[in-house]
Amino acid sequence: MIAERSGAKLNLSLDVTGRLPGGYHAVRSVMQGTDLWDELELEPGGEAWQAPSNLRYLPSGAQNLAVRAAVLFREETGLGPAGGVIRLKKNIPVCGGLGGGSGNAAAVLRAMNRLTGAGLSDGELRSLAEKLGSDVPFCVSGGTMLAEGRGEVLTPLPPLPDCGIVVCRPDFSSSTPELFAALDKSRLRVHPDTEGMIAALSAGDLEGVAKRCFNVFETALARRPAALVAETKNTLLDLGALGACMSGTGSAVFGLFLDRPAAAEAAAVLTDRGGVCFVCGPV
Ligand code: C5P
């Protein structure tokens, strides 16, 4: 049995800069790994892969990205078992723009690399990861990265200074392809200050990073989701967040706090008010 874990990712900033051949969009995003973990156990055996989880409604067969990762690894390297069980303990909210499924798939690639002794480098694992989804390459190594292209062109950045993070889950669900389509129809006038955020990271300036958190998808949301995101951000800021924005295509919204106790205090207030939230930190 091999144990692995995968952390939620955040888009500290997220810009869409153009369209790519094949229906994809060019993005420019400062991405950050966190210690809001999903846990995985991978046990080889049998003829096919299954990925049961603590969330009954998640598909456990070939539609599950973790299963697709195990199958892809064997197809591409010729190594590894034909089947097995990937037990998933999901803590990261599903479909929240937090890369939970992408992180699980990346963790399976790492686990298969260890299990088989294939010795693939992180770069080689990222090339495999690209075939599974735009966020999976980032999830192979995490940290703080500038993601460009479809999301697979990664440049390491100086780490986000230690801080507390509250991740909230406003009550709506969003479809990634639909939000990209909505963005195509809207005229994007405001873009994040990506260069300013990178300069703030280089200076170790948490406040400078936090005040530049901005996600263009917030401008493409329908009225009700937009109102829920705005309300969540305002509440986080009122409770002391240095900056707040939506992650990915939502619905998760996060706030950056000076430290974990400050984040935990804010999360307690939000939970009291009936919100769903998590406290974590950068990794
Ligand atoms: O790569 P992934 O499977 O996560 O993408 C899901 C969908 O999101 C794509 O089919 C595409 O519609 C949209 N997408 C995009 N441009 C990106 C990433 C995703 O248009 N850079």
mmCIF file of C-alpha atoms and ligand atoms in Angstrom:
data_model
loop_
_atom_site.group_PDB
_atom_site.id
_atom_site.type_symbol
_atom_site.label_atom_id
_atom_site.label_comp_id
_atom_site.label_asym_id
_atom_site.label_seq_id
_atom_site.Cartn_x
_atom_site.Cartn_y
_atom_site.Cartn_z
ATOM 1 C CA MET A 1 0.000 0.000 0.000
ATOM 2 C CA ILE A 2 1.244 3.492 -0.827
ATOM 3 C CA ALA A 3 -0.070 6.543 1.026
ATOM 4 C CA GLU A 4 -0.096 9.970 -0.610
ATOM 5 C CA ARG A 5 -1.878 13.249 -0.048
ATOM 6 C CA SER A 6 -2.797 16.195 -2.203
ATOM 7 C CA GLY A 7 -3.480 19.783 -1.133
ATOM 8 C CA ALA A 8 -6.055 22.249 -2.397
ATOM 9 C CA LYS A 9 -4.678 24.797 -4.859
ATOM 10 C CA LEU A 10 -5.611 28.448 -4.907
ATOM 11 C CA ASN A 11 -5.426 30.919 -7.754
ATOM 12 C CA LEU A 12 -4.062 33.969 -5.923
ATOM 13 C CA SER A 13 -4.656 35.783 -9.191
ATOM 14 C CA LEU A 14 -6.247 34.519 -12.380
ATOM 15 C CA ASP A 15 -6.230 36.227 -15.749
ATOM 16 C CA VAL A 16 -7.392 35.031 -19.156
ATOM 17 C CA THR A 17 -5.259 36.599 -21.872
ATOM 18 C CA GLY A 18 -6.506 35.038 -25.096
ATOM 19 C CA ARG A 19 -7.710 31.941 -26.879
ATOM 20 C CA LEU A 20 -5.689 28.909 -27.867
ATOM 21 C CA PRO A 21 -6.257 26.440 -30.692
ATOM 22 C CA GLY A 22 -8.423 23.496 -29.613
ATOM 23 C CA GLY A 23 -10.987 25.520 -27.663
ATOM 24 C CA TYR A 24 -8.754 26.296 -24.707
ATOM 25 C CA HIS A 25 -7.885 29.714 -23.314
ATOM 26 C CA ALA A 26 -4.514 31.228 -22.480
ATOM 27 C CA VAL A 27 -4.352 31.895 -18.758
ATOM 28 C CA ARG A 28 -1.903 33.714 -16.515
ATOM 29 C CA SER A 29 -2.301 32.761 -12.901
ATOM 30 C CA VAL A 30 -0.292 32.875 -9.693
ATOM 31 C CA MET A 31 -1.069 29.487 -8.166
ATOM 32 C CA GLN A 32 -0.485 28.423 -4.585
ATOM 33 C CA GLY A 33 -0.480 25.009 -2.891
ATOM 34 C CA THR A 34 -2.035 24.639 0.575
ATOM 35 C CA ASP A 35 -2.194 22.127 3.413
ATOM 36 C CA LEU A 36 -5.924 21.526 3.055
ATOM 37 C CA TRP A 37 -5.296 17.860 2.278
ATOM 38 C CA ASP A 38 -7.129 15.008 0.619
ATOM 39 C CA GLU A 39 -5.634 11.667 1.668
ATOM 40 C CA LEU A 40 -5.077 8.720 -0.658
ATOM 41 C CA GLU A 41 -4.152 5.059 -0.228
ATOM 42 C CA LEU A 42 -3.204 3.124 -3.319
ATOM 43 C CA GLU A 43 -3.377 -0.669 -3.176
ATOM 44 C CA PRO A 44 -2.467 -2.653 -6.314
ATOM 45 C CA GLY A 45 -4.424 -5.797 -7.260
ATOM 46 C CA GLY A 46 -7.106 -7.039 -9.637
ATOM 47 C CA GLU A 47 -7.909 -6.269 -13.249
ATOM 48 C CA ALA A 48 -9.237 -2.718 -13.068
ATOM 49 C CA TRP A 49 -8.803 0.441 -11.021
ATOM 50 C CA GLN A 50 -11.454 1.737 -8.612
ATOM 51 C CA ALA A 51 -11.387 4.916 -6.530
ATOM 52 C CA PRO A 52 -13.975 4.696 -3.749
ATOM 53 C CA SER A 53 -14.226 7.722 -1.469
ATOM 54 C CA ASN A 54 -15.988 9.015 1.631
ATOM 55 C CA LEU A 55 -18.265 10.974 -0.745
ATOM 56 C CA ARG A 56 -20.757 8.445 -2.096
ATOM 57 C CA TYR A 57 -21.819 10.631 -5.017
ATOM 58 C CA LEU A 58 -18.358 10.771 -6.590
ATOM 59 C CA PRO A 59 -17.821 8.348 -9.491
ATOM 60 C CA SER A 60 -15.358 5.625 -8.475
ATOM 61 C CA GLY A 61 -14.724 4.140 -11.924
ATOM 62 C CA ALA A 62 -13.140 5.312 -15.169
ATOM 63 C CA GLN A 63 -14.642 8.814 -14.867
ATOM 64 C CA ASN A 64 -12.662 9.480 -11.707
ATOM 65 C CA LEU A 65 -9.521 11.463 -12.543
ATOM 66 C CA ALA A 66 -7.505 9.427 -10.001
ATOM 67 C CA VAL A 67 -8.392 6.223 -11.895
ATOM 68 C CA ARG A 68 -7.541 7.901 -15.198
ATOM 69 C CA ALA A 69 -4.140 8.840 -13.776
ATOM 70 C CA ALA A 70 -3.350 5.237 -12.771
ATOM 71 C CA VAL A 71 -4.410 3.947 -16.204
ATOM 72 C CA LEU A 72 -2.466 6.681 -18.020
ATOM 73 C CA PHE A 73 0.712 5.972 -16.038
ATOM 74 C CA ARG A 74 0.662 2.329 -17.122
ATOM 75 C CA GLU A 75 -0.187 3.189 -20.734
ATOM 76 C CA GLU A 76 2.617 5.707 -21.013
ATOM 77 C CA THR A 77 5.385 3.928 -19.080
ATOM 78 C CA GLY A 78 4.447 0.277 -19.568
ATOM 79 C CA LEU A 79 4.922 -0.065 -15.807
ATOM 80 C CA GLY A 80 2.513 -0.643 -12.937
ATOM 81 C CA PRO A 81 -0.370 -2.934 -12.110
ATOM 82 C CA ALA A 82 -3.455 -3.307 -14.334
ATOM 83 C CA GLY A 83 -5.745 -2.631 -11.424
ATOM 84 C CA GLY A 84 -6.121 -1.750 -7.797
ATOM 85 C CA VAL A 85 -7.978 0.376 -5.320
ATOM 86 C CA ILE A 86 -7.345 4.072 -4.678
ATOM 87 C CA ARG A 87 -9.082 4.939 -1.409
ATOM 88 C CA LEU A 88 -9.797 8.677 -1.302
ATOM 89 C CA LYS A 89 -10.498 10.618 1.856
ATOM 90 C CA LYS A 90 -11.846 13.886 0.498
ATOM 91 C CA ASN A 91 -11.490 16.947 2.699
ATOM 92 C CA ILE A 92 -11.198 19.479 -0.110
ATOM 93 C CA PRO A 93 -14.648 20.691 -1.241
ATOM 94 C CA VAL A 94 -15.522 19.127 -4.589
ATOM 95 C CA CYS A 95 -16.032 21.338 -7.679
ATOM 96 C CA GLY A 96 -14.885 24.407 -5.781
ATOM 97 C CA GLY A 97 -12.102 25.697 -8.031
ATOM 98 C CA LEU A 98 -9.639 24.201 -5.545
ATOM 99 C CA GLY A 99 -8.185 21.541 -7.862
ATOM 100 C CA GLY A 100 -9.234 18.666 -5.583
ATOM 101 C CA GLY A 101 -9.643 16.095 -8.388
ATOM 102 C CA SER A 102 -6.555 17.420 -10.199
ATOM 103 C CA GLY A 103 -4.538 17.072 -6.993
ATOM 104 C CA ASN A 104 -5.756 13.497 -6.493
ATOM 105 C CA ALA A 105 -4.668 12.637 -10.052
ATOM 106 C CA ALA A 106 -1.233 14.218 -9.497
ATOM 107 C CA ALA A 107 -0.865 12.261 -6.222
ATOM 108 C CA VAL A 108 -1.659 9.014 -8.061
ATOM 109 C CA LEU A 109 1.068 9.797 -10.637
ATOM 110 C CA ARG A 110 3.558 10.361 -7.779
ATOM 111 C CA ALA A 111 2.416 7.167 -6.027
ATOM 112 C CA MET A 112 2.725 5.098 -9.220
ATOM 113 C CA ASN A 113 6.197 6.547 -9.787
ATOM 114 C CA ARG A 114 7.229 5.335 -6.307
ATOM 115 C CA LEU A 115 5.417 1.993 -6.558
ATOM 116 C CA THR A 116 7.003 1.056 -9.879
ATOM 117 C CA GLY A 117 10.427 2.603 -9.288
ATOM 118 C CA ALA A 118 10.014 4.247 -12.700
ATOM 119 C CA GLY A 119 12.109 7.196 -11.533
ATOM 120 C CA LEU A 120 10.284 9.836 -13.596
ATOM 121 C CA SER A 121 11.375 13.399 -12.838
ATOM 122 C CA ASP A 122 8.842 16.043 -11.771
ATOM 123 C CA GLY A 123 9.079 17.424 -15.320
ATOM 124 C CA GLU A 124 8.238 14.034 -16.804
ATOM 125 C CA LEU A 125 5.358 13.599 -14.368
ATOM 126 C CA ARG A 126 4.071 17.062 -15.377
ATOM 127 C CA SER A 127 4.123 16.018 -19.040
ATOM 128 C CA LEU A 128 1.932 13.039 -18.161
ATOM 129 C CA ALA A 129 -0.247 15.280 -15.978
ATOM 130 C CA GLU A 130 -1.004 17.616 -18.907
ATOM 131 C CA LYS A 131 -2.974 14.818 -20.520
ATOM 132 C CA LEU A 132 -5.310 14.689 -17.507
ATOM 133 C CA GLY A 133 -6.247 18.372 -17.170
ATOM 134 C CA SER A 134 -4.955 21.925 -17.157
ATOM 135 C CA ASP A 135 -4.447 22.134 -13.362
ATOM 136 C CA VAL A 136 -2.857 18.694 -12.895
ATOM 137 C CA PRO A 137 0.738 19.746 -13.859
ATOM 138 C CA PHE A 138 0.752 22.403 -11.104
ATOM 139 C CA CYS A 139 -0.500 19.824 -8.602
ATOM 140 C CA VAL A 140 2.458 17.508 -9.309
ATOM 141 C CA SER A 141 4.773 19.759 -7.317
ATOM 142 C CA GLY A 142 2.626 22.557 -5.829
ATOM 143 C CA GLY A 143 4.364 25.491 -4.154
ATOM 144 C CA THR A 144 3.987 28.961 -5.641
ATOM 145 C CA MET A 145 4.040 29.089 -9.443
ATOM 146 C CA LEU A 146 3.120 31.283 -12.373
ATOM 147 C CA ALA A 147 0.915 29.167 -14.655
ATOM 148 C CA GLU A 148 0.607 30.170 -18.299
ATOM 149 C CA GLY A 149 -0.465 28.562 -21.557
ATOM 150 C CA ARG A 150 -3.428 26.327 -20.803
ATOM 151 C CA GLY A 151 -2.108 26.201 -17.216
ATOM 152 C CA GLU A 152 0.689 23.732 -17.944
ATOM 153 C CA VAL A 153 3.544 26.217 -18.557
ATOM 154 C CA LEU A 154 4.866 26.642 -15.030
ATOM 155 C CA THR A 155 7.488 28.996 -13.646
ATOM 156 C CA PRO A 156 8.427 28.714 -9.952
ATOM 157 C CA LEU A 157 7.945 31.939 -7.958
ATOM 158 C CA PRO A 158 9.228 32.995 -4.528
ATOM 159 C CA PRO A 159 7.000 31.377 -1.884
ATOM 160 C CA LEU A 160 3.948 33.131 -0.447
ATOM 161 C CA PRO A 161 5.006 34.379 3.028
ATOM 162 C CA ASP A 162 3.567 32.246 5.824
ATOM 163 C CA CYS A 163 0.003 33.296 6.612
ATOM 164 C CA GLY A 164 -3.419 31.941 7.526
ATOM 165 C CA ILE A 165 -5.948 31.160 4.804
ATOM 166 C CA VAL A 166 -9.708 30.802 5.168
ATOM 167 C CA VAL A 167 -11.407 28.962 2.318
ATOM 168 C CA CYS A 168 -15.196 29.426 2.134
ATOM 169 C CA ARG A 169 -17.676 27.613 0.001
ATOM 170 C CA PRO A 170 -20.593 29.869 -1.022
ATOM 171 C CA ASP A 171 -23.666 27.857 -1.928
ATOM 172 C CA PHE A 172 -23.591 27.669 -5.727
ATOM 173 C CA SER A 173 -21.952 25.438 -8.272
ATOM 174 C CA SER A 174 -20.280 26.614 -11.443
ATOM 175 C CA SER A 175 -19.266 24.906 -14.655
ATOM 176 C CA THR A 176 -15.739 25.643 -15.880
ATOM 177 C CA PRO A 177 -16.537 25.453 -19.641
ATOM 178 C CA GLU A 178 -19.648 27.632 -19.125
ATOM 179 C CA LEU A 179 -17.679 30.281 -17.239
ATOM 180 C CA PHE A 180 -15.011 30.365 -19.952
ATOM 181 C CA ALA A 181 -17.821 30.806 -22.501
ATOM 182 C CA ALA A 182 -19.390 33.608 -20.424
ATOM 183 C CA LEU A 183 -16.019 35.317 -20.266
ATOM 184 C CA ASP A 184 -15.721 35.113 -24.080
ATOM 185 C CA LYS A 185 -19.000 37.006 -24.371
ATOM 186 C CA SER A 186 -18.055 39.699 -21.907
ATOM 187 C CA ARG A 187 -15.536 42.447 -22.575
ATOM 188 C CA LEU A 188 -12.746 42.008 -20.077
ATOM 189 C CA ARG A 189 -11.748 45.456 -18.905
ATOM 190 C CA VAL A 190 -10.045 44.720 -15.617
ATOM 191 C CA HIS A 191 -7.060 42.423 -15.291
ATOM 192 C CA PRO A 192 -5.076 41.388 -12.227
ATOM 193 C CA ASP A 193 -1.763 43.101 -11.576
ATOM 194 C CA THR A 194 0.197 39.880 -12.051
ATOM 195 C CA GLU A 195 3.568 41.623 -12.301
ATOM 196 C CA GLY A 196 2.847 43.572 -9.102
ATOM 197 C CA MET A 197 1.923 40.341 -7.330
ATOM 198 C CA ILE A 198 5.154 38.688 -8.479
ATOM 199 C CA ALA A 199 7.143 41.729 -7.261
ATOM 200 C CA ALA A 200 5.354 41.507 -3.882
ATOM 201 C CA LEU A 201 6.231 37.792 -3.652
ATOM 202 C CA SER A 202 9.867 38.634 -4.419
ATOM 203 C CA ALA A 203 9.810 41.234 -1.625
ATOM 204 C CA GLY A 204 8.156 38.806 0.844
ATOM 205 C CA ASP A 205 5.326 41.353 1.110
ATOM 206 C CA LEU A 206 2.180 39.467 2.191
ATOM 207 C CA GLU A 207 -0.016 42.582 2.171
ATOM 208 C CA GLY A 208 1.210 43.464 -1.305
ATOM 209 C CA VAL A 209 0.227 40.003 -2.532
ATOM 210 C CA ALA A 210 -3.107 40.011 -0.703
ATOM 211 C CA LYS A 211 -4.264 43.363 -2.064
ATOM 212 C CA ARG A 212 -3.574 42.145 -5.618
ATOM 213 C CA CYS A 213 -5.704 38.960 -5.331
ATOM 214 C CA PHE A 214 -8.057 39.176 -8.308
ATOM 215 C CA ASN A 215 -9.833 36.641 -10.498
ATOM 216 C CA VAL A 216 -11.345 37.671 -13.853
ATOM 217 C CA PHE A 217 -13.982 34.921 -13.599
ATOM 218 C CA GLU A 218 -15.694 36.896 -10.835
ATOM 219 C CA THR A 219 -16.713 39.360 -13.566
ATOM 220 C CA ALA A 220 -18.331 36.574 -15.633
ATOM 221 C CA LEU A 221 -20.558 35.125 -12.891
ATOM 222 C CA ALA A 222 -24.342 35.310 -13.121
ATOM 223 C CA ARG A 223 -26.098 37.691 -10.753
ATOM 224 C CA ARG A 224 -26.771 35.368 -7.788
ATOM 225 C CA PRO A 225 -23.322 33.697 -7.684
ATOM 226 C CA ALA A 226 -21.696 37.123 -8.137
ATOM 227 C CA ALA A 227 -23.651 38.453 -5.151
ATOM 228 C CA LEU A 228 -22.692 35.425 -3.016
ATOM 229 C CA VAL A 229 -19.009 35.797 -3.903
ATOM 230 C CA ALA A 230 -19.045 39.542 -3.211
ATOM 231 C CA GLU A 231 -20.778 38.981 0.129
ATOM 232 C CA THR A 232 -18.276 36.283 1.146
ATOM 233 C CA LYS A 233 -15.314 38.465 0.167
ATOM 234 C CA ASN A 234 -16.702 41.440 2.081
ATOM 235 C CA THR A 235 -17.271 39.297 5.169
ATOM 236 C CA LEU A 236 -13.705 37.938 5.004
ATOM 237 C CA LEU A 237 -12.334 41.478 4.637
ATOM 238 C CA ASP A 238 -14.513 42.719 7.531
ATOM 239 C CA LEU A 239 -13.112 39.893 9.646
ATOM 240 C CA GLY A 240 -9.549 41.019 8.986
ATOM 241 C CA ALA A 241 -8.507 39.377 5.697
ATOM 242 C CA LEU A 242 -5.716 41.315 3.964
ATOM 243 C CA GLY A 243 -7.199 40.299 0.609
ATOM 244 C CA ALA A 244 -9.813 37.902 -0.759
ATOM 245 C CA CYS A 245 -10.948 36.471 -4.074
ATOM 246 C CA MET A 246 -12.560 33.497 -5.783
ATOM 247 C CA SER A 247 -10.355 30.531 -6.727
ATOM 248 C CA GLY A 248 -10.456 29.107 -10.253
ATOM 249 C CA THR A 249 -13.975 29.064 -11.620
ATOM 250 C CA GLY A 250 -15.428 28.930 -8.110
ATOM 251 C CA SER A 251 -17.357 28.638 -6.052
ATOM 252 C CA ALA A 252 -14.641 28.671 -3.371
ATOM 253 C CA VAL A 253 -13.563 32.080 -2.091
ATOM 254 C CA PHE A 254 -10.476 32.506 0.062
ATOM 255 C CA GLY A 255 -9.089 35.198 2.322
ATOM 256 C CA LEU A 256 -5.441 35.704 3.305
ATOM 257 C CA PHE A 257 -4.815 36.550 6.968
ATOM 258 C CA LEU A 258 -1.702 37.632 8.859
ATOM 259 C CA ASP A 259 -1.449 34.271 10.629
ATOM 260 C CA ARG A 260 -3.380 31.097 11.399
ATOM 261 C CA PRO A 261 -4.904 32.258 14.710
ATOM 262 C CA ALA A 262 -6.397 35.278 12.889
ATOM 263 C CA ALA A 263 -7.715 32.949 10.171
ATOM 264 C CA ALA A 264 -9.153 30.516 12.741
ATOM 265 C CA GLU A 265 -10.951 33.371 14.537
ATOM 266 C CA ALA A 266 -12.546 34.551 11.298
ATOM 267 C CA ALA A 267 -13.493 30.974 10.338
ATOM 268 C CA ALA A 268 -15.195 30.482 13.721
ATOM 269 C CA VAL A 269 -17.359 33.579 13.139
ATOM 270 C CA LEU A 270 -18.251 32.423 9.616
ATOM 271 C CA THR A 271 -19.111 28.923 10.841
ATOM 272 C CA ASP A 272 -21.316 30.397 13.570
ATOM 273 C CA ARG A 273 -23.198 32.257 10.844
ATOM 274 C CA GLY A 274 -23.822 28.956 9.041
ATOM 275 C CA GLY A 275 -21.029 29.206 6.467
ATOM 276 C CA VAL A 276 -18.889 26.308 5.249
ATOM 277 C CA CYS A 277 -15.208 27.123 5.687
ATOM 278 C CA PHE A 278 -11.765 25.682 6.247
ATOM 279 C CA VAL A 279 -8.538 27.054 7.697
ATOM 280 C CA CYS A 280 -5.259 26.213 6.021
ATOM 281 C CA GLY A 281 -1.861 27.652 5.169
ATOM 282 C CA PRO A 282 0.485 27.846 2.190
ATOM 283 C CA VAL A 283 2.784 24.922 1.347
HETATM 284 O O1 C5P B 1 -8.213 21.067 -18.727
HETATM 285 P P1 C5P B 1 -9.518 20.852 -18.046
HETATM 286 O O2 C5P B 1 -10.078 19.500 -18.326
HETATM 287 O O3 C5P B 1 -9.462 21.135 -16.586
HETATM 288 O O4 C5P B 1 -10.503 21.935 -18.658
HETATM 289 C C1 C5P B 1 -11.907 21.861 -18.552
HETATM 290 C C2 C5P B 1 -12.531 22.812 -19.549
HETATM 291 O O5 C5P B 1 -12.241 24.152 -19.184
HETATM 292 C C3 C5P B 1 -12.008 22.675 -20.959
HETATM 293 O O6 C5P B 1 -12.729 21.723 -21.691
HETATM 294 C C4 C5P B 1 -12.221 24.068 -21.521
HETATM 295 O O7 C5P B 1 -13.568 24.241 -21.893
HETATM 296 C C5 C5P B 1 -11.988 24.950 -20.321
HETATM 297 N N1 C5P B 1 -10.607 25.471 -20.248
HETATM 298 C C6 C5P B 1 -10.203 26.472 -21.132
HETATM 299 N N2 C5P B 1 -8.924 26.958 -21.045
HETATM 300 C C7 C5P B 1 -8.071 26.527 -20.096
HETATM 301 C C8 C5P B 1 -8.470 25.520 -19.172
HETATM 302 C C9 C5P B 1 -9.751 25.026 -19.282
HETATM 303 O O8 C5P B 1 -10.968 26.899 -21.976
HETATM 304 N N3 C5P B 1 -6.835 27.051 -20.021
#
